[in-house]
PDB file of C-alpha atoms in Angstrom:
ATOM      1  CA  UNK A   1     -60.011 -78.222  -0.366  1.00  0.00           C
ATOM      2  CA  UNK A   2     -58.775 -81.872  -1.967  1.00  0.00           C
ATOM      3  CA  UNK A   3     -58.580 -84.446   0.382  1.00  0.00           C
ATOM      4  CA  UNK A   4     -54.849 -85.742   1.149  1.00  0.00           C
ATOM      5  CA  UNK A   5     -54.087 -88.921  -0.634  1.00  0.00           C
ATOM      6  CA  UNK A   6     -52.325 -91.492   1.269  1.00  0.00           C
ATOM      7  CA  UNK A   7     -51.434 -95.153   0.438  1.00  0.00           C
ATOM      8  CA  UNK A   8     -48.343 -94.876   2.403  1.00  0.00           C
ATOM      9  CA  UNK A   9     -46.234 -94.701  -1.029  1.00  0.00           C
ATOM     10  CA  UNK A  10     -43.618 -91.738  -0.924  1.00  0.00           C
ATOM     11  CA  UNK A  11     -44.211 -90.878  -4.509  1.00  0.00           C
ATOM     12  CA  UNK A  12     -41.935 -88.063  -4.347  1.00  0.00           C
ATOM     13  CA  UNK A  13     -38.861 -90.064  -3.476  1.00  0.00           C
ATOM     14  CA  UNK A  14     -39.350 -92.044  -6.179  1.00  0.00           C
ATOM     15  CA  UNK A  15     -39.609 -89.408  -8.250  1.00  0.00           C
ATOM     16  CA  UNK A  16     -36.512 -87.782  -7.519  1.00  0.00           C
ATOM     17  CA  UNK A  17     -35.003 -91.597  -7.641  1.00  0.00           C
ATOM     18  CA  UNK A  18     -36.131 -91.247 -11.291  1.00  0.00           C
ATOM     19  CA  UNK A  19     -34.501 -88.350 -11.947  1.00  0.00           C
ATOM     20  CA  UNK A  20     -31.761 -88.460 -10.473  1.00  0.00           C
ATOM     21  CA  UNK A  21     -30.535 -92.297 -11.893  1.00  0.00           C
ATOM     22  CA  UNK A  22     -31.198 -90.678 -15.349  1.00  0.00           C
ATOM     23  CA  UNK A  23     -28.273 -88.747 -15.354  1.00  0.00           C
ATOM     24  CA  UNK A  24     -26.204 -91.522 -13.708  1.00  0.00           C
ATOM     25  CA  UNK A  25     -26.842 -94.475 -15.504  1.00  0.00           C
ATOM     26  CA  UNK A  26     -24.214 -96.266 -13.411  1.00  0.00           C
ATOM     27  CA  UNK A  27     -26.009 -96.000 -10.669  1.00  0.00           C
ATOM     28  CA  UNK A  28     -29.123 -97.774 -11.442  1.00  0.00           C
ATOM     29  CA  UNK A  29     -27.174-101.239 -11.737  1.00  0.00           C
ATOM     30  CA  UNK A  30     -28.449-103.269  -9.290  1.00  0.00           C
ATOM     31  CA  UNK A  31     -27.567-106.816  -8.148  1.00  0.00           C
ATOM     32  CA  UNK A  32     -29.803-108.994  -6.117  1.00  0.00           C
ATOM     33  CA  UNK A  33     -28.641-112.014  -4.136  1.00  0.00           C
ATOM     34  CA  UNK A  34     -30.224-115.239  -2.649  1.00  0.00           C
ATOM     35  CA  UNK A  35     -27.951-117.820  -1.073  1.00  0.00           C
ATOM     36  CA  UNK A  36     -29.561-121.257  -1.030  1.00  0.00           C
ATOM     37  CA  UNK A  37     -28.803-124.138   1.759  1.00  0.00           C
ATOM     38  CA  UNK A  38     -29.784-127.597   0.885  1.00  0.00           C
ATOM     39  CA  UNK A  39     -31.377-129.083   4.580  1.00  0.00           C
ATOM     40  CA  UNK A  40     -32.528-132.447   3.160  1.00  0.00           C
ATOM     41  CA  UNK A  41     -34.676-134.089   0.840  1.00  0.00           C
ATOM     42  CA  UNK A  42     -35.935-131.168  -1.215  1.00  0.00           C
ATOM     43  CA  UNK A  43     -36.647-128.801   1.425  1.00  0.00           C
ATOM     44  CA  UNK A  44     -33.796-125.961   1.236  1.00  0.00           C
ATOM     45  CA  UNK A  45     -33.892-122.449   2.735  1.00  0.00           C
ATOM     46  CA  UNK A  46     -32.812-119.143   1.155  1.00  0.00           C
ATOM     47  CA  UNK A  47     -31.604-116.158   2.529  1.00  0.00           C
ATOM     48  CA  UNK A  48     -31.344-112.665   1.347  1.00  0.00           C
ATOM     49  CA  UNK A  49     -29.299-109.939   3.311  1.00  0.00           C
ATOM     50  CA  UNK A  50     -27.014-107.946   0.878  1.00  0.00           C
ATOM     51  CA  UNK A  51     -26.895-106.380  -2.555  1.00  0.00           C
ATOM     52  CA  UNK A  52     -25.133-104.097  -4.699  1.00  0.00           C
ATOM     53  CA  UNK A  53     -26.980-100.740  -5.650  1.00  0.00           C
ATOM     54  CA  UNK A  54     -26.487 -97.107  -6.167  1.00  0.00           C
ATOM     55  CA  UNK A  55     -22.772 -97.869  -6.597  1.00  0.00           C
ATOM     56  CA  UNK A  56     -21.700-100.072  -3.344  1.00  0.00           C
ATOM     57  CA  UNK A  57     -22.555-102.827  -1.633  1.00  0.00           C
ATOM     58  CA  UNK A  58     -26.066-102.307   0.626  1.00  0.00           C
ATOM     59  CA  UNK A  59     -28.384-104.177   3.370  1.00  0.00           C
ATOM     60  CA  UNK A  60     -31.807-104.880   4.428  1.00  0.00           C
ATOM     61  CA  UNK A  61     -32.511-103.875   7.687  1.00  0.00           C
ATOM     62  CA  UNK A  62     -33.020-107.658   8.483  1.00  0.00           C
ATOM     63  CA  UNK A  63     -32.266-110.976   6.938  1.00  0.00           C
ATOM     64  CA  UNK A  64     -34.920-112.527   5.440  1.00  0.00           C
ATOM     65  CA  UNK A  65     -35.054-116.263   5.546  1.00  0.00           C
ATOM     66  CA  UNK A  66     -37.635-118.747   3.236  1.00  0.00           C
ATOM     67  CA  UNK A  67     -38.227-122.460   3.513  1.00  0.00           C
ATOM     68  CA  UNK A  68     -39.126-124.069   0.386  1.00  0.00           C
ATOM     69  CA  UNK A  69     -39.895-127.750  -0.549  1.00  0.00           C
ATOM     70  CA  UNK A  70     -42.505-129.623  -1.853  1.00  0.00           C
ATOM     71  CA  UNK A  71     -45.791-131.009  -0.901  1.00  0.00           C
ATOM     72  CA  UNK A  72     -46.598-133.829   0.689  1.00  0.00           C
ATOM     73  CA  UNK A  73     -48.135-135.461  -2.242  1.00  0.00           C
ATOM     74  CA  UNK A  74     -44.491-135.463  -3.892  1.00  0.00           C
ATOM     75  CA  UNK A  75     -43.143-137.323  -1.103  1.00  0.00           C
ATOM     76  CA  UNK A  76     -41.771-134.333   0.601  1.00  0.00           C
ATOM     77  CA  UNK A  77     -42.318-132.941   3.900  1.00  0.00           C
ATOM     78  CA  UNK A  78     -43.990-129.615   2.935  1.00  0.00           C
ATOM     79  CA  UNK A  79     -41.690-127.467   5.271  1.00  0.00           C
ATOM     80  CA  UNK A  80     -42.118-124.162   2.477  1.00  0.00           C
ATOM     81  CA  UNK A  81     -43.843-123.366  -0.322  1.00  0.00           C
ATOM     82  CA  UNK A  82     -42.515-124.858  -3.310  1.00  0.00           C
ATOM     83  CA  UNK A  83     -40.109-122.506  -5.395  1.00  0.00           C
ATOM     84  CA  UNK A  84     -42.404-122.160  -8.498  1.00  0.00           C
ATOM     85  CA  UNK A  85     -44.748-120.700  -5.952  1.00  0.00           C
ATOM     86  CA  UNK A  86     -42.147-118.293  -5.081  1.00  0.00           C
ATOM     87  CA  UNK A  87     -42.412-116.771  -8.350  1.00  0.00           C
ATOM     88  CA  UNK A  88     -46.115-116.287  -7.854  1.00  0.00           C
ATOM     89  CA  UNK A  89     -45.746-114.506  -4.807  1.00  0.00           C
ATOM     90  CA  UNK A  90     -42.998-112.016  -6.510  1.00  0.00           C
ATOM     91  CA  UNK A  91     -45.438-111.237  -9.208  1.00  0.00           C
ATOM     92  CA  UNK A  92     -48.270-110.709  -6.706  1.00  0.00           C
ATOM     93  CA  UNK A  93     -46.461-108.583  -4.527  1.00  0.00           C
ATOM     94  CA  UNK A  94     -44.483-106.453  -7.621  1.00  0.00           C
ATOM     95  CA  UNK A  95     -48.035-105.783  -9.166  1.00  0.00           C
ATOM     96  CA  UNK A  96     -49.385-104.750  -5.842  1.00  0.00           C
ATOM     97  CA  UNK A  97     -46.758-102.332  -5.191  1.00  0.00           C
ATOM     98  CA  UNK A  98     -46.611-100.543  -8.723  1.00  0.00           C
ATOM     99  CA  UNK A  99     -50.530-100.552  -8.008  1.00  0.00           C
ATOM    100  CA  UNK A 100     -50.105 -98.338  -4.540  1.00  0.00           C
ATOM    101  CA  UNK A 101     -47.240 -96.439  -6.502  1.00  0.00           C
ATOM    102  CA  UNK A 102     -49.292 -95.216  -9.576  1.00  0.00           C
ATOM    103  CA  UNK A 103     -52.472 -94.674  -7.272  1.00  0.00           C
ATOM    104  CA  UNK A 104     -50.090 -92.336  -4.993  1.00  0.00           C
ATOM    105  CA  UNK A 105     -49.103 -90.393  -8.198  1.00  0.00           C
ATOM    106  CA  UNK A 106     -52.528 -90.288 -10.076  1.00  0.00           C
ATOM    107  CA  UNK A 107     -54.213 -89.215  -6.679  1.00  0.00           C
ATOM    108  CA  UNK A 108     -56.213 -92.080  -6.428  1.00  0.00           C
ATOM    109  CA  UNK A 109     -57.064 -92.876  -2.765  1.00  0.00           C
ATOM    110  CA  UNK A 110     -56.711 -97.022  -2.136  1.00  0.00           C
ATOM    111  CA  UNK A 111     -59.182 -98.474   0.057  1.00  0.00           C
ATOM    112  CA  UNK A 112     -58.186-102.265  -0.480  1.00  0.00           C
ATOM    113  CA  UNK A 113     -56.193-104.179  -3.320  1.00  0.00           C
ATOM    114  CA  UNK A 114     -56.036-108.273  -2.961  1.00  0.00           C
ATOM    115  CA  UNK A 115     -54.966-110.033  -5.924  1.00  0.00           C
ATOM    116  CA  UNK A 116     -54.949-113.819  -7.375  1.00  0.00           C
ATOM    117  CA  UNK A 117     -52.249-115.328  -9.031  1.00  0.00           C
ATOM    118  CA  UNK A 118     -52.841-118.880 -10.342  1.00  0.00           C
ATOM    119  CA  UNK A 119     -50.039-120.194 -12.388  1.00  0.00           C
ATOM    120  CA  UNK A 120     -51.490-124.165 -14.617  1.00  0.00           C
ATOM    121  CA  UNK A 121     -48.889-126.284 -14.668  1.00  0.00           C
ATOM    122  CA  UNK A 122     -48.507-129.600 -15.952  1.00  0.00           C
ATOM    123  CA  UNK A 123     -45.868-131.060 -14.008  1.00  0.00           C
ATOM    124  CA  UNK A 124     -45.003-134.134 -16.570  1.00  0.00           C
ATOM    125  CA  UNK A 125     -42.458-132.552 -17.742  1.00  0.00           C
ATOM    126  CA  UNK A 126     -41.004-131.581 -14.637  1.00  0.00           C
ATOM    127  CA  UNK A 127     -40.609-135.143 -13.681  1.00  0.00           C
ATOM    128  CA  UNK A 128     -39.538-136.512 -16.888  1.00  0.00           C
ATOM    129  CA  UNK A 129     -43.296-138.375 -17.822  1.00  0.00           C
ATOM    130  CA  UNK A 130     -43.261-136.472 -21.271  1.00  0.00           C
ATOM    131  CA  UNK A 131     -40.442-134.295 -22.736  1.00  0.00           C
ATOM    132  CA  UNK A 132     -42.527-132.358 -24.992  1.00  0.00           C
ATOM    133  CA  UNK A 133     -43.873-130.407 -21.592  1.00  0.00           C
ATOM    134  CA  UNK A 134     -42.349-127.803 -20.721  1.00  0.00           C
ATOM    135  CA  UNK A 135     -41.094-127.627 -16.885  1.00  0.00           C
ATOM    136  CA  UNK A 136     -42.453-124.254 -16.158  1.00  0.00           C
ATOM    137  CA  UNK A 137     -45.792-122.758 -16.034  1.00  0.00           C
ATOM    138  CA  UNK A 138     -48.099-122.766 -18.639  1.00  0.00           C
ATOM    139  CA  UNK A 139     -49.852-119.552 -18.376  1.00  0.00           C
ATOM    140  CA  UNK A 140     -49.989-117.523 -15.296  1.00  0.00           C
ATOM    141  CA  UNK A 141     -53.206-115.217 -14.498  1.00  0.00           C
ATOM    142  CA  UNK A 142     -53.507-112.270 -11.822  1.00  0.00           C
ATOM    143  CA  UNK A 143     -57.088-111.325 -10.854  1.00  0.00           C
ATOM    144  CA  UNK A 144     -57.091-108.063  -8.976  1.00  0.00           C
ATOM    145  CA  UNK A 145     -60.207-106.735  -6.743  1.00  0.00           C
ATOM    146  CA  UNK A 146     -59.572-103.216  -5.936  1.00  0.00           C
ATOM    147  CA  UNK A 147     -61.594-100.855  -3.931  1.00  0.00           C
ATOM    148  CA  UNK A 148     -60.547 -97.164  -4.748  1.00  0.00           C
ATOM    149  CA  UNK A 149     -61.555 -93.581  -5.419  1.00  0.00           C
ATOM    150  CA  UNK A 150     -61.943 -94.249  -9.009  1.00  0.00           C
ATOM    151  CA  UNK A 151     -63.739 -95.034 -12.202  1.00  0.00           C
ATOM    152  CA  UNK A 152     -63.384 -98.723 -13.298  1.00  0.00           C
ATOM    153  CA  UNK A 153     -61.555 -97.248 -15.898  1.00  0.00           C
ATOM    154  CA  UNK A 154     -58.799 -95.380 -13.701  1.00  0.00           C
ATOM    155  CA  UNK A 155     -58.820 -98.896 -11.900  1.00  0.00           C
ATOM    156  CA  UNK A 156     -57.806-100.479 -15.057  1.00  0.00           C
ATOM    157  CA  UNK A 157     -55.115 -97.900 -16.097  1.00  0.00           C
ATOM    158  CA  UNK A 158     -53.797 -98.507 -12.713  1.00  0.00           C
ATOM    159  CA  UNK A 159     -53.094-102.257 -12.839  1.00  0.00           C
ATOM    160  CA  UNK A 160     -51.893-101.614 -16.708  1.00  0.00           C
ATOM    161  CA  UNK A 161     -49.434 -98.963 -15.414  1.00  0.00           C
ATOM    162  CA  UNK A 162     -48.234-101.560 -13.014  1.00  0.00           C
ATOM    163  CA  UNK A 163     -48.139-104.195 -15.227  1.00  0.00           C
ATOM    164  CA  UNK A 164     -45.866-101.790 -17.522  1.00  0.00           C
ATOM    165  CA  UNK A 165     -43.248-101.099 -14.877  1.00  0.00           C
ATOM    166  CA  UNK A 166     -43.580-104.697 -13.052  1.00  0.00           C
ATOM    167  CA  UNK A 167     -39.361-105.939 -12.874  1.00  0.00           C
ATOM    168  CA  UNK A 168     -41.418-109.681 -11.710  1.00  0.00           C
ATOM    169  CA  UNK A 169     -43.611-109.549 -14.665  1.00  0.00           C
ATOM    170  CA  UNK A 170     -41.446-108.427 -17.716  1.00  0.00           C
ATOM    171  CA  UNK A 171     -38.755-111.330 -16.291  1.00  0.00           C
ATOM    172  CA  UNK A 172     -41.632-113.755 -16.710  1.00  0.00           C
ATOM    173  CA  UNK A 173     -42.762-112.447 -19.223  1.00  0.00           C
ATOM    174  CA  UNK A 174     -39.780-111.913 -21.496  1.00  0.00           C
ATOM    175  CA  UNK A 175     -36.192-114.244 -22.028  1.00  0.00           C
ATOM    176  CA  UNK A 176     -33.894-113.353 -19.276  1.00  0.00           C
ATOM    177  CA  UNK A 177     -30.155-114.480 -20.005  1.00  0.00           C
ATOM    178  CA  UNK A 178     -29.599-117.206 -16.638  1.00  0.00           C
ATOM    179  CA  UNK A 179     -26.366-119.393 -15.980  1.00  0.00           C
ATOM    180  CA  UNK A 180     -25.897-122.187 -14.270  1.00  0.00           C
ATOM    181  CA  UNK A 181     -22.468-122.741 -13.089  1.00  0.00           C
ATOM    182  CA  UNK A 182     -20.403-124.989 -10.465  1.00  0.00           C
ATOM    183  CA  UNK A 183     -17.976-123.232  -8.230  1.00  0.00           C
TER     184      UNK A 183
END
């Protein structure tokens, strides 16, 4: 008899998820929110509550509430992490997820999956020192060690398949249409 697989990923609601938002494209519009309080200096927090899915307006089951400013080193009083770390921890925790997801699906039993996400950047251009640096990252990597009932290989199609379905990475990774506007 197989052994039961279980990352704690309901695979099959997914699944059906899939299916079902195929034949209702309307559906599958989602909008995410944030709203952003300025405390002082640069230190702000976010919260994120509400959003819009499957057709009408939804919850969390909690609020969820972030600090971010900057460093100490930038004359801030390091209250949060700062918000280009933010987009580190979305891509860590996006990968992650579609990790445990395919794993569920393929059968593969998880042990343990910790990842590193190191994003260079060169922060003259952020601060106006040199206008031909961009403001943004550089490059980003993610190193993943994972410990699973697999072949290396498996292991690799596993983090590709992730990588493939990631919402985090393709936005980093590909122009996303953004405006600014005041109210």
């Amino acid at each position: 008899m197989a052994a039961t697989i279980d990352n704690g990923v309901n695979v099959q609601a997914l699944l059906d998820a899939r299916e079902a938002l195929a034949g209702a494209p309307e559906a599958a519009q989602f909008t995410w929110r944030t709203s952003s309080k300025w405390e002082n200096g640069v230190h702000s927090t976010t919260s994120i509550k509400n959003f819009f899915g499957l057709g009408e307006e939804q919850s969390h089951k909690t609020e969820a509430v972030f600090d971010a400013d900057h460093p100490e080193i930038f004359a801030a009083e390091d209250t949060g992490i700062t918000p280009i770390e933010y987009l580190l921890v979305g891509l860590a925790n996006c990968l992650t997820a579609g990790v445990a997801s395919v794993a569920q699906n393929r059968g593969i039993q998880l042990r343990s999956v910790e990842s590193t996400v190191e994003g260079n950047h060169d922060i003259r251009g952020m601060l106006g020192v040199d206008s031909d640096v961009r403001n943004g990252f550089n490059d980003v990597k993610v190193t993943f060690k994972i410990d699973a009932d697999a072949s290396p290989q498996e292991i690799e199609a596993l983090v590709a398949q992730s990588q493939k379905r990631s919402a985090v990475f393709d936005a980093l990774t590909n122009p996303t249409e953004v405006t600014v506007e005041v109210a």
